Amino acid sequence: MTKRVKYNLTGLIGTVLLVALDQWTKLLAVRHLMGQAAVSILDGVFELHYLENRGAAFGILQGQKGIFLLCTAVVLVVLAFYYNRMPVTGRFRLLRLVGILLSAGAVGNLIDRMQHSYVVDFLYFKLIDFPIFNVADCYVTVGAVLLAVAILFVYKEDE
C-alpha cells in the first residue's frame, strides 16, 4: 500500500467515524429531546435544546435544500481534490485534519438535509444566547479555525 493510499484511507475512515459520532448524537437528541423542555447542563450557561433547522448558519436560507446540496457537493469535491494532492509527509498533518473535520461536518449535516429536509440542532449556549448548533457544526468551526491558524502561522505561501 502506497503512502498516499494510506493517508487517503486514514482520512476516509476518520471522516466516517466523525460522521457516525455526529449522527449518533443527533439520534440521541431526537429520541430524548424532541418535544421536551430544554435540559440544563450548566444552569444559565449551557443547555440541550432540540431544534429543527431548515436553514444554514444562524437560520439563513430557510428551505433552500437544493442550494445546500449543490454547495455541499462542491465543497466535498474541492476538499477531496486538495486532500489527495497534499504531499504525503507529516508536515501536512494539520491540513489533513482540517480536511477531515470540514468533510465530516459537511456530510453530517448533508445526511440530515437529505433524510429530513432539516438539520437537527441541540447544543445551546444560553449565557450568550448563541444560536443552537450540533456536533457537525463543531467540526466545521474547529476545522475553519485550524485552517486559519495553519494559513497564518504554520505554512508558508509557497507550500
mmCIF file of C-alpha atoms in Angstrom:
data_model
loop_
_atom_site.group_PDB
_atom_site.id
_atom_site.type_symbol
_atom_site.label_atom_id
_atom_site.label_comp_id
_atom_site.label_asym_id
_atom_site.label_seq_id
_atom_site.Cartn_x
_atom_site.Cartn_y
_atom_site.Cartn_z
ATOM 1 C CA MET A 1 0.000 0.000 0.000
ATOM 2 C CA THR A 2 1.451 3.357 -1.007
ATOM 3 C CA LYS A 3 1.786 6.196 1.436
ATOM 4 C CA ARG A 4 -0.815 8.271 -0.461
ATOM 5 C CA VAL A 5 -3.359 5.445 -0.345
ATOM 6 C CA LYS A 6 -2.674 5.055 3.388
ATOM 7 C CA TYR A 7 -3.209 8.794 4.015
ATOM 8 C CA ASN A 8 -6.378 8.867 1.920
ATOM 9 C CA LEU A 9 -7.770 5.733 3.575
ATOM 10 C CA THR A 10 -6.998 7.165 7.022
ATOM 11 C CA GLY A 11 -8.791 10.388 6.057
ATOM 12 C CA LEU A 12 -11.809 8.495 4.785
ATOM 13 C CA ILE A 13 -12.007 6.337 7.926
ATOM 14 C CA GLY A 14 -11.609 9.423 10.137
ATOM 15 C CA THR A 15 -14.376 11.207 8.262
ATOM 16 C CA VAL A 16 -16.712 8.214 8.504
ATOM 17 C CA LEU A 17 -16.092 7.872 12.257
ATOM 18 C CA LEU A 18 -16.752 11.576 12.872
ATOM 19 C CA VAL A 19 -19.926 11.462 10.771
ATOM 20 C CA ALA A 20 -21.071 8.414 12.744
ATOM 21 C CA LEU A 21 -20.494 10.292 16.019
ATOM 22 C CA ASP A 22 -22.448 13.290 14.702
ATOM 23 C CA GLN A 23 -25.357 11.126 13.542
ATOM 24 C CA TRP A 24 -25.411 9.222 16.839
ATOM 25 C CA THR A 25 -25.637 12.457 18.848
ATOM 26 C CA LYS A 26 -28.451 13.685 16.607
ATOM 27 C CA LEU A 27 -30.291 10.379 17.053
ATOM 28 C CA LEU A 28 -29.975 10.801 20.824
ATOM 29 C CA ALA A 29 -31.273 14.363 20.525
ATOM 30 C CA VAL A 30 -34.310 13.188 18.555
ATOM 31 C CA ARG A 31 -35.034 10.352 20.991
ATOM 32 C CA HIS A 32 -34.539 12.260 24.220
ATOM 33 C CA LEU A 33 -35.024 15.967 23.488
ATOM 34 C CA MET A 34 -37.668 16.229 20.761
ATOM 35 C CA GLY A 35 -40.886 17.573 22.223
ATOM 36 C CA GLN A 36 -39.284 18.013 25.639
ATOM 37 C CA ALA A 37 -38.249 21.067 27.626
ATOM 38 C CA ALA A 38 -34.598 22.080 27.370
ATOM 39 C CA VAL A 39 -32.216 20.154 29.609
ATOM 40 C CA SER A 40 -29.912 22.393 31.628
ATOM 41 C CA ILE A 41 -26.329 21.123 31.803
ATOM 42 C CA LEU A 42 -24.807 24.230 33.429
ATOM 43 C CA ASP A 43 -27.593 26.370 34.844
ATOM 44 C CA GLY A 44 -27.925 29.584 32.857
ATOM 45 C CA VAL A 45 -24.896 28.708 30.720
ATOM 46 C CA PHE A 46 -25.388 25.588 28.587
ATOM 47 C CA GLU A 47 -28.478 23.574 27.622
ATOM 48 C CA LEU A 48 -29.538 20.737 25.386
ATOM 49 C CA HIS A 49 -32.399 22.196 23.363
ATOM 50 C CA TYR A 50 -33.929 20.412 20.354
ATOM 51 C CA LEU A 51 -34.352 22.430 17.155
ATOM 52 C CA GLU A 52 -35.050 21.548 13.525
ATOM 53 C CA ASN A 53 -33.004 23.986 11.444
ATOM 54 C CA ARG A 54 -34.280 24.275 7.866
ATOM 55 C CA GLY A 55 -31.691 26.914 7.003
ATOM 56 C CA ALA A 56 -27.943 27.371 7.172
ATOM 57 C CA ALA A 57 -25.846 29.001 9.872
ATOM 58 C CA PHE A 58 -27.999 31.193 12.117
ATOM 59 C CA GLY A 59 -31.105 30.005 10.228
ATOM 60 C CA ILE A 60 -30.401 31.853 6.959
ATOM 61 C CA LEU A 61 -31.643 30.490 3.605
ATOM 62 C CA GLN A 62 -34.637 28.689 5.126
ATOM 63 C CA GLY A 63 -35.960 25.862 2.943
ATOM 64 C CA GLN A 64 -33.289 26.142 0.217
ATOM 65 C CA LYS A 65 -32.446 22.421 0.130
ATOM 66 C CA GLY A 66 -31.204 22.469 -3.467
ATOM 67 C CA ILE A 67 -28.686 25.233 -2.780
ATOM 68 C CA PHE A 68 -27.370 23.359 0.264
ATOM 69 C CA LEU A 69 -26.975 20.126 -1.669
ATOM 70 C CA LEU A 70 -25.142 21.827 -4.534
ATOM 71 C CA CYS A 71 -22.845 23.820 -2.228
ATOM 72 C CA THR A 72 -22.059 20.760 -0.117
ATOM 73 C CA ALA A 73 -21.235 18.699 -3.203
ATOM 74 C CA VAL A 74 -18.887 21.411 -4.491
ATOM 75 C CA VAL A 75 -17.194 21.764 -1.088
ATOM 76 C CA LEU A 76 -16.681 17.996 -0.796
ATOM 77 C CA VAL A 77 -15.211 17.740 -4.310
ATOM 78 C CA VAL A 78 -12.808 20.625 -3.611
ATOM 79 C CA LEU A 79 -11.793 19.149 -0.242
ATOM 80 C CA ALA A 80 -11.194 15.694 -1.765
ATOM 81 C CA PHE A 81 -9.165 17.218 -4.611
ATOM 82 C CA TYR A 82 -6.850 19.162 -2.300
ATOM 83 C CA TYR A 83 -6.634 16.381 0.272
ATOM 84 C CA ASN A 84 -5.449 13.974 -2.417
ATOM 85 C CA ARG A 85 -2.915 16.482 -3.796
ATOM 86 C CA MET A 86 -1.230 17.251 -0.463
ATOM 87 C CA PRO A 87 2.324 15.955 -0.160
ATOM 88 C CA VAL A 88 2.463 12.666 1.729
ATOM 89 C CA THR A 89 4.569 13.947 4.618
ATOM 90 C CA GLY A 90 3.862 14.569 8.280
ATOM 91 C CA ARG A 91 4.281 18.303 7.636
ATOM 92 C CA PHE A 92 0.732 18.473 6.268
ATOM 93 C CA ARG A 93 -0.935 16.547 9.097
ATOM 94 C CA LEU A 94 -2.718 19.705 10.289
ATOM 95 C CA LEU A 95 -4.190 20.381 6.848
ATOM 96 C CA ARG A 96 -5.278 16.761 6.576
ATOM 97 C CA LEU A 97 -7.086 17.122 9.910
ATOM 98 C CA VAL A 98 -8.759 20.298 8.610
ATOM 99 C CA GLY A 99 -9.951 18.393 5.543
ATOM 100 C CA ILE A 100 -11.335 15.564 7.656
ATOM 101 C CA LEU A 101 -13.167 17.940 10.030
ATOM 102 C CA LEU A 102 -14.675 20.052 7.248
ATOM 103 C CA SER A 103 -15.730 16.969 5.276
ATOM 104 C CA ALA A 104 -17.285 15.277 8.308
ATOM 105 C CA GLY A 105 -19.216 18.436 9.201
ATOM 106 C CA ALA A 106 -20.477 18.873 5.661
ATOM 107 C CA VAL A 107 -21.509 15.225 5.294
ATOM 108 C CA GLY A 108 -23.122 15.083 8.752
ATOM 109 C CA ASN A 109 -25.428 17.985 8.007
ATOM 110 C CA LEU A 110 -25.988 16.810 4.410
ATOM 111 C CA ILE A 111 -27.319 13.489 5.700
ATOM 112 C CA ASP A 112 -29.862 15.350 7.832
ATOM 113 C CA ARG A 113 -30.952 17.539 4.929
ATOM 114 C CA MET A 114 -31.363 14.523 2.656
ATOM 115 C CA GLN A 115 -33.290 12.480 5.247
ATOM 116 C CA HIS A 116 -35.421 15.166 6.864
ATOM 117 C CA SER A 117 -35.073 18.429 4.866
ATOM 118 C CA TYR A 118 -33.708 19.980 8.057
ATOM 119 C CA VAL A 119 -30.692 19.657 10.352
ATOM 120 C CA VAL A 120 -31.088 18.518 13.954
ATOM 121 C CA ASP A 121 -29.506 21.064 16.315
ATOM 122 C CA PHE A 122 -29.396 20.649 20.077
ATOM 123 C CA LEU A 123 -26.403 22.410 21.695
ATOM 124 C CA TYR A 124 -27.198 25.833 23.132
ATOM 125 C CA PHE A 125 -25.018 28.335 24.992
ATOM 126 C CA LYS A 126 -27.766 30.162 26.855
ATOM 127 C CA LEU A 127 -25.359 32.539 28.619
ATOM 128 C CA ILE A 128 -24.507 34.329 25.377
ATOM 129 C CA ASP A 129 -27.713 33.351 23.533
ATOM 130 C CA PHE A 130 -25.628 31.731 20.787
ATOM 131 C CA PRO A 131 -27.638 30.022 18.020
ATOM 132 C CA ILE A 132 -28.378 26.343 18.646
ATOM 133 C CA PHE A 133 -25.921 24.054 16.843
ATOM 134 C CA ASN A 134 -24.789 20.416 16.586
ATOM 135 C CA VAL A 135 -21.637 18.276 16.522
ATOM 136 C CA ALA A 136 -21.168 18.628 12.742
ATOM 137 C CA ASP A 137 -21.217 22.407 13.190
ATOM 138 C CA CYS A 138 -18.460 21.991 15.802
ATOM 139 C CA TYR A 139 -16.366 20.067 13.262
ATOM 140 C CA VAL A 140 -16.748 22.851 10.702
ATOM 141 C CA THR A 141 -15.955 25.570 13.238
ATOM 142 C CA VAL A 142 -12.870 23.820 14.616
ATOM 143 C CA GLY A 143 -11.740 22.971 11.076
ATOM 144 C CA ALA A 144 -12.108 26.597 9.963
ATOM 145 C CA VAL A 145 -10.185 27.893 12.999
ATOM 146 C CA LEU A 146 -7.400 25.352 12.418
ATOM 147 C CA LEU A 147 -7.272 26.339 8.742
ATOM 148 C CA ALA A 148 -6.884 30.000 9.707
ATOM 149 C CA VAL A 149 -4.113 29.117 12.172
ATOM 150 C CA ALA A 150 -2.393 26.979 9.543
ATOM 151 C CA ILE A 151 -2.540 29.709 6.917
ATOM 152 C CA LEU A 152 -1.449 32.475 9.266
ATOM 153 C CA PHE A 153 1.195 30.729 11.365
ATOM 154 C CA VAL A 154 2.226 27.292 10.102
ATOM 155 C CA TYR A 155 2.596 27.166 6.330
ATOM 156 C CA LYS A 156 4.479 29.476 4.027
ATOM 157 C CA GLU A 157 2.957 30.852 0.853
ATOM 158 C CA ASP A 158 4.945 28.505 -1.406
ATOM 159 C CA GLU A 159 3.701 25.407 0.436
#
